[in-house]
Coordinates of C-alpha atoms in Angstrom, one line a residue:
Chain A
M1 CA -11.8 25.1 -25.1
N2 CA -10.7 26.4 -21.8
K3 CA -9.7 30.0 -21.4
K4 CA -6.6 29.0 -19.6
M5 CA -5.9 26.1 -21.7
D6 CA -5.2 28.5 -24.6
K7 CA -2.1 29.6 -23.1
K8 CA 1.0 28.9 -25.1
D9 CA 3.8 26.9 -23.4
D10 CA 6.3 29.6 -23.6
Q11 CA 3.8 31.9 -21.8
F12 CA 3.0 29.2 -19.3
D13 CA 3.6 30.3 -15.8
S14 CA 5.0 27.2 -14.2
G15 CA 5.5 28.9 -10.8
N16 CA 9.4 29.2 -11.3
I17 CA 9.6 25.5 -11.9
R18 CA 12.4 24.8 -14.4
I19 CA 11.5 22.0 -16.9
D20 CA 14.1 20.6 -19.2
Y21 CA 11.7 19.4 -22.0
D22 CA 14.5 17.7 -23.9
H23 CA 15.6 15.5 -20.9
L24 CA 12.5 15.4 -18.7
D25 CA 13.4 14.3 -15.2
V26 CA 10.3 13.8 -13.0
A27 CA 12.4 13.4 -9.8
D28 CA 14.0 16.8 -10.5
I29 CA 10.5 18.6 -11.1
M30 CA 9.2 16.9 -8.0
D31 CA 12.1 18.1 -6.0
Q32 CA 11.3 21.7 -7.2
I33 CA 7.5 21.2 -6.4
K34 CA 8.4 19.9 -2.9
K35 CA 10.8 22.9 -2.2
K36 CA 8.3 25.4 -3.5
T37 CA 5.4 23.9 -1.4
D38 CA 7.7 23.7 1.7
A39 CA 8.6 27.4 1.1
H40 CA 5.0 28.3 0.7
R41 CA 4.0 26.4 3.8
K42 CA 6.7 28.3 5.8
N43 CA 5.5 31.5 4.6
E44 CA 1.8 30.6 5.5
S45 CA 2.8 29.6 9.0
A46 CA 4.9 32.9 9.3
D47 CA 1.8 34.8 8.2
L48 CA -0.4 33.0 10.6
A49 CA 2.0 33.8 13.5
S50 CA 2.0 37.5 12.5
E51 CA -1.8 37.5 12.5
G52 CA -1.7 36.8 16.1
D53 CA 0.4 40.0 16.7
V54 CA -1.5 43.0 18.0
R55 CA -1.9 45.5 15.2
P56 CA -2.6 49.2 16.0
D57 CA -6.0 50.3 14.9
S58 CA -6.0 52.0 11.6
S59 CA -7.6 55.0 13.1
L60 CA -4.4 55.5 15.1
N61 CA -2.3 55.9 12.0
S62 CA -1.0 59.4 11.7
P63 CA -1.9 61.0 8.3
E64 CA 1.7 60.4 7.1
F65 CA 1.3 56.6 7.3
E66 CA -2.2 56.3 6.0
E67 CA -2.4 54.3 2.7
S68 CA -5.9 55.3 1.8
G69 CA -7.7 54.6 -1.4
P70 CA -7.1 55.5 -4.9
V71 CA -4.7 58.5 -4.6
P72 CA -1.8 57.8 -7.1
S73 CA 1.4 56.9 -5.3
K74 CA 3.4 59.9 -6.5
A75 CA 0.9 62.4 -5.5
K76 CA 0.4 60.6 -2.3
K77 CA 4.1 60.7 -1.5
F78 CA 4.1 64.5 -2.4
L79 CA 1.2 65.1 -0.1
F80 CA 2.8 63.3 2.8
K81 CA 6.1 65.0 2.4
L82 CA 4.2 68.4 2.3
M83 CA 2.2 67.7 5.4
R84 CA 5.0 66.1 7.6
P85 CA 6.0 69.2 9.4
F86 CA 2.4 69.9 10.2
S87 CA 1.5 66.5 11.5
P88 CA 1.8 67.3 15.2
L89 CA -0.4 70.5 14.7
I90 CA -3.0 68.4 12.8
K91 CA -3.0 65.8 15.5
L92 CA -3.5 68.5 18.0
L93 CA -6.3 70.1 16.2
V94 CA -8.2 67.1 14.9
L95 CA -7.8 64.8 17.9
P96 CA -8.6 65.5 21.6
V97 CA -5.6 65.6 23.8
Y98 CA -6.2 62.3 25.7
Q99 CA -7.0 60.4 22.4
E100 CA -3.7 58.9 22.0
L101 CA -3.5 57.8 25.6
R102 CA -6.9 56.2 25.3
E103 CA -6.0 54.4 22.2
T104 CA -2.8 53.0 23.7
I105 CA -4.8 51.8 26.6
Q106 CA -7.4 50.1 24.3
T107 CA -4.5 48.5 22.4
L108 CA -3.0 47.3 25.7
D109 CA -6.4 45.9 26.8
R110 CA -6.8 44.1 23.5
T111 CA -3.3 42.7 23.9
N112 CA -4.2 41.5 27.3
K113 CA -7.4 39.9 26.2
R114 CA -5.5 38.1 23.4
L115 CA -2.8 37.0 25.7
D116 CA -5.4 35.6 28.1
F117 CA -7.2 33.7 25.3
L118 CA -3.9 32.3 24.1
S119 CA -3.0 31.3 27.6
D120 CA -6.3 29.5 28.0
F121 CA -5.8 27.8 24.8
L122 CA -2.3 26.8 25.7
N123 CA -3.5 25.4 29.0
G124 CA -6.3 23.4 27.2
A125 CA -3.7 22.0 24.7
L126 CA -1.3 21.1 27.5
D127 CA -4.2 19.2 29.4
E128 CA -5.0 17.4 26.3
V129 CA -1.4 16.3 25.7
K130 CA -1.1 15.4 29.4
A131 CA -4.2 13.2 29.2
N132 CA -2.8 11.5 26.0
L133 CA 0.6 11.0 27.5
S134 CA -0.8 9.5 30.6
Q135 CA -3.0 7.2 28.6
F136 CA 0.0 6.3 26.5
N137 CA 2.0 5.6 29.5
S138 CA -0.6 3.4 31.2
E139 CA -0.8 1.4 28.0
T140 CA 2.8 1.1 27.6
N141 CA 3.2 0.0 31.3
K142 CA 0.5 -2.7 30.8
R143 CA 2.4 -4.0 27.9
V144 CA 5.8 -3.7 29.8
D145 CA 4.1 -5.7 32.6
L146 CA 2.9 -8.4 30.2
A147 CA 6.3 -8.6 28.5
F148 CA 7.9 -8.8 32.0
E149 CA 5.5 -11.5 33.0
D150 CA 6.5 -13.5 29.8
L151 CA 10.1 -13.0 30.6
T152 CA 9.9 -14.1 34.3
R153 CA 8.0 -17.3 33.0
A154 CA 10.5 -17.9 30.5
K155 CA 13.3 -17.4 33.2
E156 CA 11.4 -20.1 35.3
Y157 CA 11.3 -22.4 32.4
A158 CA 15.0 -21.9 31.8
K159 CA 15.7 -22.7 35.5
L160 CA 13.7 -25.9 35.5
L161 CA 15.3 -26.9 32.2
H162 CA 18.8 -26.4 33.9
N163 CA 17.8 -28.6 36.9
L164 CA 16.4 -31.2 34.5
S165 CA 19.5 -31.4 32.5
H166 CA 21.6 -31.6 35.6
N167 CA 19.4 -34.6 36.8
I168 CA 19.7 -36.3 33.5
V169 CA 23.5 -36.0 33.7
V170 CA 23.6 -37.5 37.2
E171 CA 21.2 -40.3 36.1
M172 CA 23.3 -41.0 33.1
T173 CA 26.4 -41.3 35.1
K174 CA 24.8 -43.7 37.5
L175 CA 23.6 -45.8 34.7
K176 CA 27.1 -45.9 33.2
I177 CA 28.6 -47.1 36.4
E178 CA 25.8 -49.7 36.7
E179 CA 26.6 -50.8 33.3
E180 CA 30.3 -51.2 34.1
N181 CA 29.3 -53.3 37.1
L182 CA 27.1 -55.5 35.1
K183 CA 29.8 -56.0 32.6
I184 CA 32.2 -57.0 35.3
R185 CA 29.7 -59.5 36.7
I186 CA 29.2 -61.0 33.3
R187 CA 32.8 -61.4 32.8
I188 CA 33.0 -63.1 36.2
L189 CA 30.1 -65.3 35.4
E190 CA 31.7 -66.2 32.1
K191 CA 34.8 -67.4 33.8
D192 CA 32.8 -69.4 36.3
F193 CA 31.1 -71.0 33.5
A194 CA 34.3 -71.9 31.8
H195 CA 35.8 -73.3 35.1
L196 CA 32.7 -75.4 35.5
K197 CA 32.9 -76.8 32.0
S198 CA 36.3 -77.9 32.4
R199 CA 35.3 -79.5 35.8
E200 CA 32.4 -81.2 34.1
K201 CA 34.7 -82.6 31.4
A202 CA 37.2 -83.9 34.1
L203 CA 34.5 -85.5 36.0
E204 CA 33.1 -87.1 32.9
S205 CA 36.5 -88.6 32.0
R206 CA 36.9 -89.8 35.5
I207 CA 33.5 -91.5 35.4
S208 CA 34.1 -93.1 32.0
Q209 CA 37.4 -94.6 33.5
Chain B
M1 CA 4.4 -28.7 -18.8
K2 CA 1.2 -28.6 -16.8
L3 CA 0.4 -25.5 -14.7
A4 CA -2.3 -25.0 -12.1
F5 CA -3.4 -21.5 -11.4
V6 CA -4.8 -21.2 -7.9
V7 CA -6.9 -18.3 -7.1
Q8 CA -9.6 -17.2 -4.7
R9 CA -12.3 -16.6 -7.3
Y10 CA -12.5 -17.0 -11.1
G11 CA -14.9 -16.1 -13.7
L12 CA -15.6 -13.7 -16.5
D13 CA -17.7 -11.4 -14.4
I14 CA -15.1 -11.2 -11.7
N15 CA -13.1 -8.0 -12.0
G16 CA -11.1 -7.9 -8.8
G17 CA -7.4 -7.1 -9.5
A18 CA -5.7 -10.4 -8.6
E19 CA -8.5 -12.5 -10.0
L20 CA -8.4 -10.6 -13.4
H21 CA -4.7 -10.7 -13.4
C22 CA -4.8 -14.5 -12.8
R23 CA -7.3 -15.1 -15.6
W24 CA -5.3 -12.9 -18.1
V25 CA -2.2 -14.7 -17.4
A26 CA -3.7 -18.2 -17.5
E27 CA -5.3 -17.4 -20.9
R28 CA -1.9 -16.2 -22.2
M29 CA 0.1 -19.1 -20.8
K30 CA -2.5 -21.6 -22.5
K31 CA -0.5 -21.2 -25.7
F32 CA 2.7 -22.6 -24.2
C33 CA 1.5 -25.0 -21.3
D34 CA -1.4 -27.2 -20.3
V35 CA -3.3 -24.9 -18.0
E36 CA -5.9 -25.6 -15.4
V37 CA -7.4 -23.3 -12.8
L38 CA -8.1 -24.4 -9.3
T39 CA -10.6 -22.1 -7.4
T40 CA -13.6 -21.9 -5.2
R41 CA -17.2 -21.7 -6.0
A42 CA -17.3 -18.1 -4.6
F43 CA -18.4 -15.0 -6.4
D44 CA -18.7 -12.5 -3.5
Y45 CA -15.5 -11.4 -2.0
I46 CA -17.1 -10.5 1.3
T47 CA -18.6 -13.7 2.2
W48 CA -17.1 -16.2 -0.3
K49 CA -20.3 -18.2 -0.2
D50 CA -20.8 -20.8 -2.8
H51 CA -22.3 -19.4 -6.1
F52 CA -20.9 -21.2 -9.0
P53 CA -21.9 -24.9 -9.5
Q54 CA -19.3 -27.4 -8.2
G55 CA -17.1 -29.4 -10.6
E56 CA -15.4 -28.5 -13.9
E57 CA -16.2 -26.1 -16.5
S58 CA -14.3 -24.3 -19.4
I59 CA -13.9 -20.6 -19.4
N60 CA -12.3 -19.1 -22.6
G61 CA -10.8 -22.7 -23.3
I62 CA -9.4 -23.2 -19.8
R63 CA -10.4 -26.1 -17.6
V64 CA -11.6 -24.6 -14.2
K65 CA -12.2 -26.8 -11.3
R66 CA -14.2 -25.3 -8.5
F67 CA -14.3 -26.4 -4.8
S68 CA -16.9 -25.6 -2.1
V69 CA -16.1 -23.3 0.8
N70 CA -16.5 -25.1 4.3
R71 CA -18.4 -22.0 5.5
P72 CA -19.0 -18.5 4.4
R73 CA -17.1 -15.7 6.0
N74 CA -18.8 -13.9 9.0
P75 CA -17.7 -10.2 8.5
E76 CA -18.4 -9.5 12.1
R77 CA -16.1 -12.3 13.3
F78 CA -13.6 -11.3 10.8
G79 CA -13.6 -7.7 12.0
K80 CA -13.0 -8.7 15.6
I81 CA -10.1 -11.0 14.8
Q82 CA -8.6 -8.5 12.5
D83 CA -8.6 -5.9 15.3
I84 CA -6.7 -8.4 17.4
V85 CA -4.1 -9.3 15.0
V86 CA -3.5 -5.8 13.5
G87 CA -1.8 -3.6 16.1
N88 CA -2.4 -5.7 19.3
E89 CA -0.4 -8.1 21.1
H90 CA -1.4 -11.7 19.8
K91 CA 0.0 -15.1 19.2
E92 CA 0.6 -17.0 16.0
I93 CA -2.5 -19.1 16.6
D94 CA -4.6 -15.8 16.5
E95 CA -3.0 -15.2 13.1
L96 CA -4.1 -18.6 11.8
R97 CA -7.5 -18.0 13.2
W98 CA -7.5 -14.6 11.3
L99 CA -6.5 -16.5 8.1
E100 CA -9.3 -19.0 8.5
E101 CA -11.7 -16.1 8.8
E102 CA -10.1 -14.3 6.0
G103 CA -10.9 -17.4 3.8
P104 CA -12.0 -18.4 1.3
L105 CA -11.9 -21.5 3.8
S106 CA -12.0 -24.4 1.2
S107 CA -10.2 -27.5 2.7
S108 CA -11.4 -29.5 -0.4
L109 CA -9.3 -27.3 -2.6
I110 CA -6.1 -27.9 -0.3
H111 CA -6.9 -31.5 -0.2
H112 CA -7.0 -31.6 -4.0
I113 CA -3.7 -29.9 -4.3
K114 CA -2.1 -32.3 -1.8
E115 CA -3.7 -35.4 -3.5
H116 CA -2.9 -34.4 -7.1
E117 CA 0.5 -32.7 -6.5
S118 CA 2.1 -35.2 -9.1
D119 CA -0.4 -34.2 -11.8
Y120 CA 1.0 -30.8 -12.1
D121 CA 4.5 -29.4 -12.7
Y122 CA 3.9 -26.0 -10.9
F123 CA 1.2 -24.5 -9.0
I124 CA 1.0 -20.6 -9.4
F125 CA -0.8 -19.1 -6.4
F126 CA -2.3 -15.6 -6.6
S127 CA -2.6 -13.2 -3.5
Y128 CA -0.6 -14.2 -0.6
R129 CA -3.2 -13.1 2.0
Y130 CA -5.8 -15.7 1.5
Y131 CA -6.2 -19.3 3.0
H132 CA -5.7 -21.0 -0.4
S133 CA -2.2 -19.5 -0.8
Y134 CA -1.1 -20.0 2.7
W135 CA -2.0 -23.7 3.1
G136 CA -1.6 -24.5 -0.8
I137 CA 2.1 -23.4 -0.6
H138 CA 2.6 -25.4 2.7
A139 CA 1.2 -28.3 0.9
V140 CA 3.5 -28.1 -2.1
P141 CA 6.3 -25.6 -1.4
H142 CA 8.7 -27.3 -3.9
K143 CA 6.2 -26.9 -6.8
S144 CA 4.8 -23.4 -5.8
I145 CA 5.3 -20.1 -7.5
L146 CA 3.7 -17.2 -5.6
V147 CA 2.2 -14.0 -7.2
P148 CA 1.8 -12.1 -4.0
T149 CA 0.0 -9.1 -5.3
A150 CA 1.0 -7.4 -2.0
E151 CA 0.2 -3.9 -0.9
H152 CA 1.7 -1.9 1.9
D153 CA -1.1 -2.8 4.4
A154 CA -1.0 -3.9 8.0
V155 CA -1.6 -7.7 7.6
I156 CA 1.7 -8.1 5.5
H157 CA 3.4 -7.7 8.8
L158 CA 1.9 -10.8 10.4
K159 CA 4.5 -13.5 11.4
I160 CA 2.8 -16.2 9.5
F161 CA 3.5 -14.4 6.2
K162 CA 7.1 -13.8 7.0
E163 CA 7.5 -17.7 7.1
L164 CA 5.2 -18.1 4.1
F165 CA 7.5 -15.8 2.1
R166 CA 10.4 -18.1 2.6
K167 CA 8.5 -21.3 1.5
P168 CA 7.7 -21.1 -2.2
L169 CA 10.0 -22.1 -5.1
A170 CA 9.8 -18.8 -6.9
F171 CA 8.0 -15.4 -6.9
V172 CA 6.4 -13.3 -9.6
F173 CA 6.4 -9.7 -8.5
N174 CA 4.2 -7.0 -9.8
S175 CA 6.8 -4.3 -9.1
V176 CA 10.3 -3.6 -7.9
E177 CA 8.8 -1.9 -4.8
E178 CA 6.8 -5.1 -4.0
R179 CA 9.9 -7.1 -4.2
E180 CA 11.8 -4.8 -1.9
M181 CA 9.0 -4.7 0.5
I182 CA 8.7 -8.6 0.7
Q183 CA 12.4 -9.1 0.9
T184 CA 12.8 -6.6 3.7
L185 CA 10.0 -8.2 5.6
S186 CA 11.1 -11.8 5.3
R187 CA 14.8 -11.7 4.2
N188 CA 13.9 -14.2 1.5
E189 CA 16.6 -13.1 -1.0
N190 CA 17.6 -16.7 -1.8
V191 CA 14.1 -17.4 -3.2
M192 CA 14.1 -16.9 -6.9
G193 CA 11.8 -14.1 -8.2
D194 CA 11.2 -11.8 -11.2
V195 CA 9.4 -8.6 -11.5
V196 CA 6.8 -9.3 -14.2
G197 CA 3.5 -7.6 -13.7
V198 CA 0.6 -8.0 -16.2
G199 CA 0.0 -7.1 -19.8
I200 CA -2.5 -4.6 -21.1
V201 CA -4.3 -4.6 -24.4
V202 CA -5.4 -1.2 -25.6
P203 CA -8.1 -0.9 -28.3
K204 CA -6.8 0.7 -31.6
E205 CA -9.8 3.0 -32.0
F206 CA -11.6 5.3 -29.4
K207 CA -15.0 6.9 -29.7
T208 CA -14.0 9.9 -27.6
E209 CA -16.2 12.5 -29.4
E210 CA -19.1 10.2 -28.9
F211 CA -18.2 9.9 -25.4
R212 CA -18.1 13.6 -25.0
K213 CA -21.3 14.1 -26.6
K214 CA -23.2 11.5 -24.6
H215 CA -22.0 12.9 -21.3
Q216 CA -22.0 16.4 -22.4
I217 CA -18.3 17.2 -21.5
P218 CA -17.1 19.4 -24.3
G219 CA -14.2 21.0 -22.2
P220 CA -11.1 19.6 -20.6
Y221 CA -11.3 17.0 -18.0
V222 CA -9.1 14.8 -15.8
I223 CA -10.2 11.4 -15.0
Y224 CA -10.1 8.8 -12.1
V225 CA -10.9 5.1 -13.0
G226 CA -11.5 2.6 -10.3
R227 CA -13.5 1.7 -7.1
I228 CA -14.6 5.0 -5.6
D229 CA -13.6 4.3 -2.0
E230 CA -12.0 5.9 1.0
N231 CA -9.4 3.2 0.8
K232 CA -8.6 4.4 -2.7
G233 CA -8.0 8.0 -1.5
C234 CA -11.0 9.4 -3.3
D235 CA -12.3 11.4 -0.4
E236 CA -8.9 13.4 -0.3
L237 CA -9.1 13.7 -4.1
F238 CA -12.6 15.4 -3.9
D239 CA -11.3 17.7 -1.2
F240 CA -8.2 18.6 -3.1
F241 CA -10.0 19.1 -6.4
L242 CA -12.6 21.3 -4.9
R243 CA -10.0 23.5 -3.1
L244 CA -8.2 23.7 -6.5
K245 CA -11.4 24.8 -8.2
K246 CA -11.7 27.7 -5.8
E247 CA -8.2 28.8 -6.4
L248 CA -7.9 28.1 -10.1
D249 CA -9.6 29.9 -12.8
T250 CA -10.4 27.0 -15.1
D251 CA -13.4 25.0 -16.3
V252 CA -11.6 21.6 -15.9
K253 CA -13.8 18.7 -14.7
L254 CA -13.3 15.6 -12.7
V255 CA -14.7 12.5 -14.4
L256 CA -15.2 9.4 -12.3
V257 CA -15.5 6.0 -13.6
G258 CA -16.3 3.0 -11.5
N259 CA -18.6 1.7 -8.7
T260 CA -18.9 4.0 -5.7
K261 CA -18.9 3.2 -1.9
L262 CA -18.6 6.9 -1.2
K263 CA -20.9 9.9 -1.2
I264 CA -19.7 11.9 -4.1
P265 CA -19.9 15.7 -3.5
S266 CA -22.5 17.3 -5.7
H267 CA -20.6 19.8 -7.8
L268 CA -21.1 20.8 -11.3
D269 CA -17.5 20.1 -12.2
I270 CA -17.5 16.5 -10.7
I271 CA -19.1 14.1 -13.2
Y272 CA -19.7 10.6 -12.0
L273 CA -20.3 8.0 -14.7
G274 CA -20.7 4.8 -12.7
F275 CA -19.4 1.4 -14.1
T276 CA -18.9 1.7 -17.8
S277 CA -18.0 -0.8 -20.5
E278 CA -14.4 -1.3 -21.4
E279 CA -14.9 0.6 -24.7
E280 CA -16.3 3.6 -23.0
K281 CA -13.7 3.5 -20.4
F282 CA -10.9 3.7 -22.9
S283 CA -12.7 6.3 -24.9
A284 CA -13.1 8.4 -21.7
L285 CA -9.3 7.9 -20.8
N286 CA -8.3 9.0 -24.4
G287 CA -10.2 12.2 -23.9
A288 CA -8.8 13.1 -20.6
E289 CA -5.8 15.5 -20.1
F290 CA -4.3 13.0 -17.5
L291 CA -5.3 10.4 -15.1
I292 CA -5.4 10.8 -11.3
M293 CA -4.6 7.8 -9.2
P294 CA -5.3 8.9 -5.5
S295 CA -5.0 5.3 -4.1
F296 CA -2.8 4.7 -1.0
F297 CA -2.2 1.0 -1.6
E298 CA -1.6 -0.5 -5.0
S299 CA 0.3 -3.6 -5.8
L300 CA 0.1 -2.7 -9.6
S301 CA -2.3 -0.2 -11.0
M302 CA -3.7 -1.5 -14.3
V303 CA -5.4 1.6 -15.0
T304 CA -2.1 3.6 -14.6
L305 CA -0.5 1.2 -17.1
E306 CA -3.6 1.6 -19.5
A307 CA -3.2 5.4 -19.2
W308 CA 0.5 5.1 -20.2
A309 CA -0.2 2.7 -22.9
M310 CA -2.5 5.5 -24.3
G311 CA 0.1 8.1 -23.9
K312 CA -1.5 9.8 -21.0
P313 CA 0.4 11.3 -18.0
V314 CA -0.5 10.4 -14.5
L315 CA -1.0 12.2 -11.3
A316 CA -0.5 9.7 -8.5
N317 CA -0.6 9.6 -4.7
A318 CA 3.0 9.6 -3.4
R319 CA 2.2 7.7 -0.3
C320 CA 1.7 4.6 -2.6
T321 CA 5.4 3.6 -3.1
V322 CA 4.6 1.4 -6.2
L323 CA 2.9 4.3 -8.0
K324 CA 5.6 6.7 -7.0
G325 CA 8.3 4.4 -8.1
Q326 CA 6.7 3.7 -11.5
C327 CA 6.2 7.6 -12.1
M328 CA 9.9 8.0 -11.4
R329 CA 11.1 5.1 -13.5
S330 CA 8.8 6.0 -16.4
N331 CA 9.2 9.8 -16.2
A332 CA 5.5 9.8 -17.1
G333 CA 3.8 10.9 -13.8
F334 CA 3.8 13.4 -10.9
F335 CA 3.0 12.5 -7.4
Y336 CA 1.7 14.4 -4.4
E337 CA 1.7 14.0 -0.6
N338 CA -0.2 17.2 0.3
Y339 CA -2.5 19.8 -1.2
G340 CA 0.3 22.0 -2.2
E341 CA 2.1 19.3 -4.2
F342 CA -1.3 18.2 -5.8
S343 CA -2.1 21.8 -6.7
L344 CA 1.3 22.5 -8.3
A345 CA 1.6 19.2 -10.2
F346 CA -2.0 19.5 -11.3
H347 CA -1.3 23.1 -12.5
L348 CA 1.8 21.9 -14.4
L349 CA 0.0 19.0 -16.2
L350 CA -3.2 21.0 -17.0
F351 CA -1.6 24.0 -18.5
S352 CA 1.6 22.7 -20.4
E353 CA 0.4 20.7 -23.4
R354 CA 4.1 20.2 -24.3
L355 CA 4.7 18.6 -20.9
R356 CA 1.7 16.2 -21.1
K357 CA 2.8 15.2 -24.6
I358 CA 6.4 14.4 -23.5
M359 CA 5.3 12.5 -20.3
G360 CA 2.8 10.7 -22.4
T361 CA 5.3 9.5 -24.8
N362 CA 7.6 8.5 -22.0
G363 CA 4.8 6.4 -20.5
Q364 CA 4.1 4.7 -23.8
Q365 CA 7.7 3.8 -24.0
Y366 CA 7.8 2.5 -20.5
F367 CA 4.6 0.5 -21.2
N368 CA 6.1 -1.0 -24.4
Q369 CA 9.3 -2.0 -22.6
N370 CA 7.7 -3.7 -19.6
Y371 CA 3.9 -4.4 -20.0
T372 CA 3.0 -5.6 -23.3
W373 CA 1.8 -9.3 -23.3
E374 CA 4.8 -10.4 -25.5
V375 CA 7.2 -9.2 -22.7
I376 CA 5.1 -10.6 -19.9
E377 CA 4.9 -14.0 -21.7
K378 CA 8.6 -14.0 -22.2
K379 CA 9.2 -13.2 -18.5
Y380 CA 6.9 -16.1 -17.3
L381 CA 8.6 -18.6 -19.6
S382 CA 12.1 -17.5 -18.8
L383 CA 11.2 -18.1 -15.1
L384 CA 9.7 -21.5 -15.8
D385 CA 12.8 -22.4 -17.8
R386 CA 15.1 -21.5 -15.0
L387 CA 13.0 -23.5 -12.6
Q388 CA 13.3 -26.5 -15.1
E389 CA 17.0 -26.1 -15.4
R390 CA 17.8 -25.8 -11.7
P391 CA 19.5 -28.8 -10.1
A392 CA 17.2 -31.1 -8.3

């Protein structure tokens, strides 16, 4: 079927992920995958950061550092070793005297341009962040104001409720006193009735005599 | 014992997750109880407008009573109120207005539940987020069982649902993660509830070679089955797959089965088959190296269970807690949160046949222990028994 599908498992490059086929544990494999992707991501970000660095132009390299083409590494090393003592002389013969100075200035110029660009970029990003922050702040303030209004209203309600309950207690006390007075008056009236009854009886007996 | 299954839509042609789930459980429980389905006349889940005739009918031997909706849903109005209740300051009355718009707004269905409460022993409500479940459970809380089919979406945080989750007599959850989510949200640990899910029947024979010939897919392929939609994470899947194809020297293809709402990238290695028959779907699944399930929100992915039942491993989206949990418990699937993880897990599954075999076997074991219909029936019956035995 597929050229890569034909690989045998023992040859299979699982990217340094250990798999215990006898006691397969998905959680463990996923941990390994996560660690590997995290590490990869860190490397990538490090690479990106280093891409921003200013690299000297390859033409600036002295012959001893040049890594050109298909020359076998051993022969290359040997040649470099052989030519090392003559490298200042070669430079002097091959390059004009001011060449190194010019190239240094060019490098510095490129660095400055890159710094300017990065600084502009940073300023732009900062402005955006500021705008977002201020928008977020104004929204949050609005919400806080709304919440504060609700809270004030709730506070007013609580005050009113407090007054109301106080008034109810006063009214209840008054009613209780009133009730007691009425009870006493009823008792007095009952006694009056009893007295009038006994008088009535006495008068009746008198009349009948 | 008489059970009423209450669901938003019901019919043989209705393939929505919760609706299909309800029909399958109702048809299975018919063996043990007197079963009736109470539903609306709706067919379309966007507007809920009346489609089926009113009254009673029998579907696969089950009595189905249909009730009209008061008014169809207005998607524009629904969108506006949804914006208010999701992520904005609002009141409970707004949430109730949202629920009315969410629908299916069928007051006659709720009226029937109230009026005929004594005719049924239990009402089993499907899908917490719809009108019928909310007001139905409020009408008969002491006889209601809720199958929430909840996903980790924004509306589950609404206040009305916190209160709703404390009301029913019992819950039937689809997964451990769903139970944890609902209990964390509403602190309803005192309400009885079991993790049950739904059973799957897998055909015994597959016509995989026929399928390969028909669609001219001789080589290896991975498969996605389901609605092809942004909400299902398909756009991310396309992006990841195409990036992977650039990096990986392989002729593996991505086969897509299901209706699409997205523009599928035109690429030789992405093969879109559209909606297929069940037989063809299983044949396709059987020929695949593994299933990819990129969805962010799933209450229970039936396709994932089908893949495991067939001994196929799964590569799922880790942001869906249910899928992640199931992969971990079954030891039959990997999951990814970013391209790096997707690529590595894909690589592992594609190039190690041994790993695929072991994970497939694990998936089959997990399926047999939890998701055959015999297991599901037993779980439902055990719950009903416990409800019957509980003190009045």
